[in-house]
Amino acid sequence: MAKVAFLLAGGFEDSEMVNPYEAIKEAGHEAVIVGLEKGIDCPGKQGTVSYTADIGASEANASEFDGVVIPGGGAPEALRVNEDVVRFVKELNDQGKLISGICHGPQVMISADVLKGKEATSYIGIRDDVKLAGAIYKDEEVVVGDNIVTSRTPVDEPAFIREILAKLS
């Protein structure tokens, strides 16, 4: 089974973390919460859930993971400015592993410079940023571009989860 990192900081969109996280665990995969620091509390922006980081980004070794999920909300803005987060996502991409993000999640992909020439989507508010990062933007519920899986909003979660699970199997 796969080992999947969930990149998390406070202010993530609750359902965009909860639903993929539970689906991946239910499918028998290992889910590891990677935060800015080990043990840090990461509350959702809706206040319905909170998670504790299993490891810090500085401890995250891409060779030990099969992929990453980046929930949206406000968390990606805090994650994308962390050098260890960016390094981790770049290394996963260099190894051809799954990089998935929903809503604002692709902001981390932009900072890691992994979208050039790949098909992607995002929350409409960062659409132009995704395009400027070199992605071929598509306004669809889920877009799979090589090792990249992206979706727009919580409404798209079922398709997002379906494609993540397909990539992991």
Short mmCIF file of C-alpha atoms in Angstrom, two decimals:
data_model
loop_
_atom_site.label_atom_id
_atom_site.label_comp_id
_atom_site.label_asym_id
_atom_site.label_seq_id
_atom_site.Cartn_x
_atom_site.Cartn_y
_atom_site.Cartn_z
CA MET A 1 0.00 0.00 0.00
CA ALA A 2 1.03 3.60 -0.53
CA LYS A 3 2.36 6.11 1.97
CA VAL A 4 0.78 9.52 1.37
CA ALA A 5 1.76 12.87 2.88
CA PHE A 6 -0.89 15.45 3.67
CA LEU A 7 0.67 18.93 3.71
CA LEU A 8 -1.10 20.89 6.39
CA ALA A 9 -1.05 24.18 8.24
CA GLY A 10 -3.82 25.96 10.10
CA GLY A 11 -6.65 27.41 8.04
CA PHE A 12 -7.11 24.54 5.58
CA GLU A 13 -10.57 23.93 4.11
CA ASP A 14 -11.98 21.28 6.47
CA SER A 15 -13.68 18.94 3.99
CA GLU A 16 -10.75 19.10 1.55
CA MET A 17 -8.62 17.48 4.25
CA VAL A 18 -11.12 15.20 5.99
CA ASN A 19 -12.61 13.50 2.93
CA PRO A 20 -9.40 12.61 1.03
CA TYR A 21 -7.64 11.69 4.30
CA GLU A 22 -10.40 9.28 5.35
CA ALA A 23 -10.76 7.82 1.83
CA ILE A 24 -7.04 7.13 1.56
CA LYS A 25 -6.96 5.46 4.98
CA GLU A 26 -10.12 3.44 4.19
CA ALA A 27 -8.42 2.20 1.01
CA GLY A 28 -5.64 0.78 3.19
CA HIS A 29 -2.98 3.40 2.50
CA GLU A 30 -0.89 5.13 5.16
CA ALA A 31 -1.64 8.83 5.65
CA VAL A 32 0.99 11.03 7.31
CA ILE A 33 0.32 14.64 8.24
CA VAL A 34 3.31 16.82 7.35
CA GLY A 35 3.19 20.22 9.03
CA LEU A 36 5.53 23.16 9.31
CA GLU A 37 6.77 21.56 12.57
CA LYS A 38 6.22 18.17 14.19
CA GLY A 39 3.45 18.21 16.80
CA ILE A 40 1.99 21.54 15.69
CA ASP A 41 -1.81 21.87 15.88
CA CYS A 42 -3.49 22.56 12.52
CA PRO A 43 -7.12 23.70 12.90
CA GLY A 44 -9.44 23.84 9.91
CA LYS A 45 -10.84 27.21 8.85
CA GLN A 46 -14.43 26.09 9.44
CA GLY A 47 -13.55 24.95 12.96
CA THR A 48 -14.99 21.44 12.51
CA VAL A 49 -11.66 19.56 12.70
CA SER A 50 -8.08 19.91 13.80
CA TYR A 51 -5.06 17.70 13.13
CA THR A 52 -1.62 17.40 14.71
CA ALA A 53 1.40 17.18 12.44
CA ASP A 54 3.00 13.72 12.58
CA ILE A 55 6.26 15.12 11.23
CA GLY A 56 7.68 18.49 10.27
CA ALA A 57 8.43 19.40 6.68
CA SER A 58 12.16 19.38 7.46
CA GLU A 59 11.84 15.64 8.27
CA ALA A 60 9.86 14.79 5.12
CA ASN A 61 11.89 12.60 2.75
CA ALA A 62 10.31 12.22 -0.70
CA SER A 63 11.86 8.78 -1.19
CA GLU A 64 9.75 7.50 1.73
CA PHE A 65 6.42 8.65 0.21
CA ASP A 66 4.33 7.68 -2.80
CA GLY A 67 2.56 11.01 -3.07
CA VAL A 68 1.19 14.12 -1.45
CA VAL A 69 -2.24 15.71 -1.00
CA ILE A 70 -2.46 19.47 -0.52
CA PRO A 71 -5.85 20.63 0.79
CA GLY A 72 -6.95 24.17 0.00
CA GLY A 73 -8.15 27.05 2.11
CA GLY A 74 -5.63 29.40 3.68
CA ALA A 75 -3.03 26.76 4.56
CA PRO A 76 -1.24 26.62 1.17
CA GLU A 77 -0.24 30.27 1.54
CA ALA A 78 1.63 29.43 4.77
CA LEU A 79 3.07 26.22 3.33
CA ARG A 80 4.39 27.64 0.07
CA VAL A 81 6.84 30.00 1.75
CA ASN A 82 8.50 27.18 3.70
CA GLU A 83 11.70 25.98 1.99
CA ASP A 84 11.32 22.42 3.30
CA VAL A 85 7.77 22.14 1.96
CA VAL A 86 8.88 23.38 -1.46
CA ARG A 87 11.89 21.02 -1.47
CA PHE A 88 9.67 18.05 -0.56
CA VAL A 89 7.18 18.74 -3.37
CA LYS A 90 9.99 19.32 -5.91
CA GLU A 91 11.62 16.03 -4.93
CA LEU A 92 8.33 14.14 -5.24
CA ASN A 93 7.89 15.62 -8.70
CA ASP A 94 11.47 14.76 -9.70
CA GLN A 95 10.69 11.16 -8.70
CA GLY A 96 7.47 11.17 -10.77
CA LYS A 97 5.27 10.66 -7.72
CA LEU A 98 1.71 11.83 -7.16
CA ILE A 99 1.24 15.50 -6.35
CA SER A 100 -2.39 16.41 -5.75
CA GLY A 101 -3.99 19.66 -4.70
CA ILE A 102 -7.48 21.06 -4.48
CA CYS A 103 -8.72 24.66 -4.38
CA HIS A 104 -5.70 26.76 -3.27
CA GLY A 105 -3.48 23.65 -2.96
CA PRO A 106 -1.80 24.35 -6.32
CA GLN A 107 -0.20 27.45 -4.75
CA VAL A 108 2.37 25.08 -3.25
CA MET A 109 2.89 23.49 -6.68
CA ILE A 110 3.48 26.97 -8.14
CA SER A 111 6.18 27.72 -5.57
CA ALA A 112 7.74 24.29 -6.18
CA ASP A 113 7.76 25.03 -9.92
CA VAL A 114 6.17 21.70 -10.90
CA LEU A 115 3.30 22.86 -13.15
CA LYS A 116 5.16 23.84 -16.35
CA GLY A 117 3.57 22.14 -19.33
CA LYS A 118 1.14 20.10 -17.22
CA GLU A 119 -2.64 20.24 -17.29
CA ALA A 120 -4.14 21.57 -14.06
CA THR A 121 -7.09 23.32 -12.47
CA SER A 122 -7.63 25.25 -9.24
CA TYR A 123 -9.93 27.61 -7.38
CA ILE A 124 -10.78 30.40 -9.82
CA GLY A 125 -9.07 32.98 -7.59
CA ILE A 126 -5.64 31.53 -8.38
CA ARG A 127 -6.39 30.52 -11.99
CA ASP A 128 -4.13 33.21 -13.44
CA ASP A 129 -1.30 32.22 -11.08
CA VAL A 130 -1.59 28.60 -12.23
CA LYS A 131 -1.46 29.73 -15.86
CA LEU A 132 1.52 32.02 -15.22
CA ALA A 133 3.31 29.06 -13.61
CA GLY A 134 3.18 27.39 -17.04
CA ALA A 135 0.25 25.04 -16.55
CA ILE A 136 -2.31 24.29 -19.24
CA TYR A 137 -5.38 25.44 -17.31
CA LYS A 138 -8.68 23.56 -17.59
CA ASP A 139 -11.89 24.52 -15.81
CA GLU A 140 -12.97 20.97 -14.93
CA GLU A 141 -13.88 19.14 -11.70
CA VAL A 142 -10.64 17.17 -11.79
CA VAL A 143 -7.64 17.41 -14.08
CA VAL A 144 -4.91 14.79 -14.32
CA GLY A 145 -1.69 16.00 -15.94
CA ASP A 146 0.97 13.30 -15.72
CA ASN A 147 1.68 12.93 -11.96
CA ILE A 148 -0.39 16.01 -11.04
CA VAL A 149 -4.04 15.73 -9.88
CA THR A 150 -5.96 18.97 -9.25
CA SER A 151 -9.51 20.04 -8.48
CA ARG A 152 -11.32 23.34 -7.96
CA THR A 153 -13.56 23.33 -4.87
CA PRO A 154 -15.15 21.08 -2.22
CA VAL A 155 -17.91 20.22 -4.72
CA ASP A 156 -15.24 18.43 -6.78
CA GLU A 157 -13.97 16.26 -3.92
CA PRO A 158 -15.52 12.96 -5.13
CA ALA A 159 -13.73 13.23 -8.50
CA PHE A 160 -10.52 14.43 -6.79
CA ILE A 161 -10.52 11.45 -4.42
CA ARG A 162 -11.36 9.02 -7.23
CA GLU A 163 -8.35 10.13 -9.30
CA ILE A 164 -5.98 10.13 -6.32
CA LEU A 165 -6.98 6.56 -5.46
CA ALA A 166 -6.59 5.54 -9.12
CA LYS A 167 -3.04 6.94 -9.17
CA LEU A 168 -2.16 5.13 -5.93
CA SER A 169 -3.40 1.72 -7.11
#
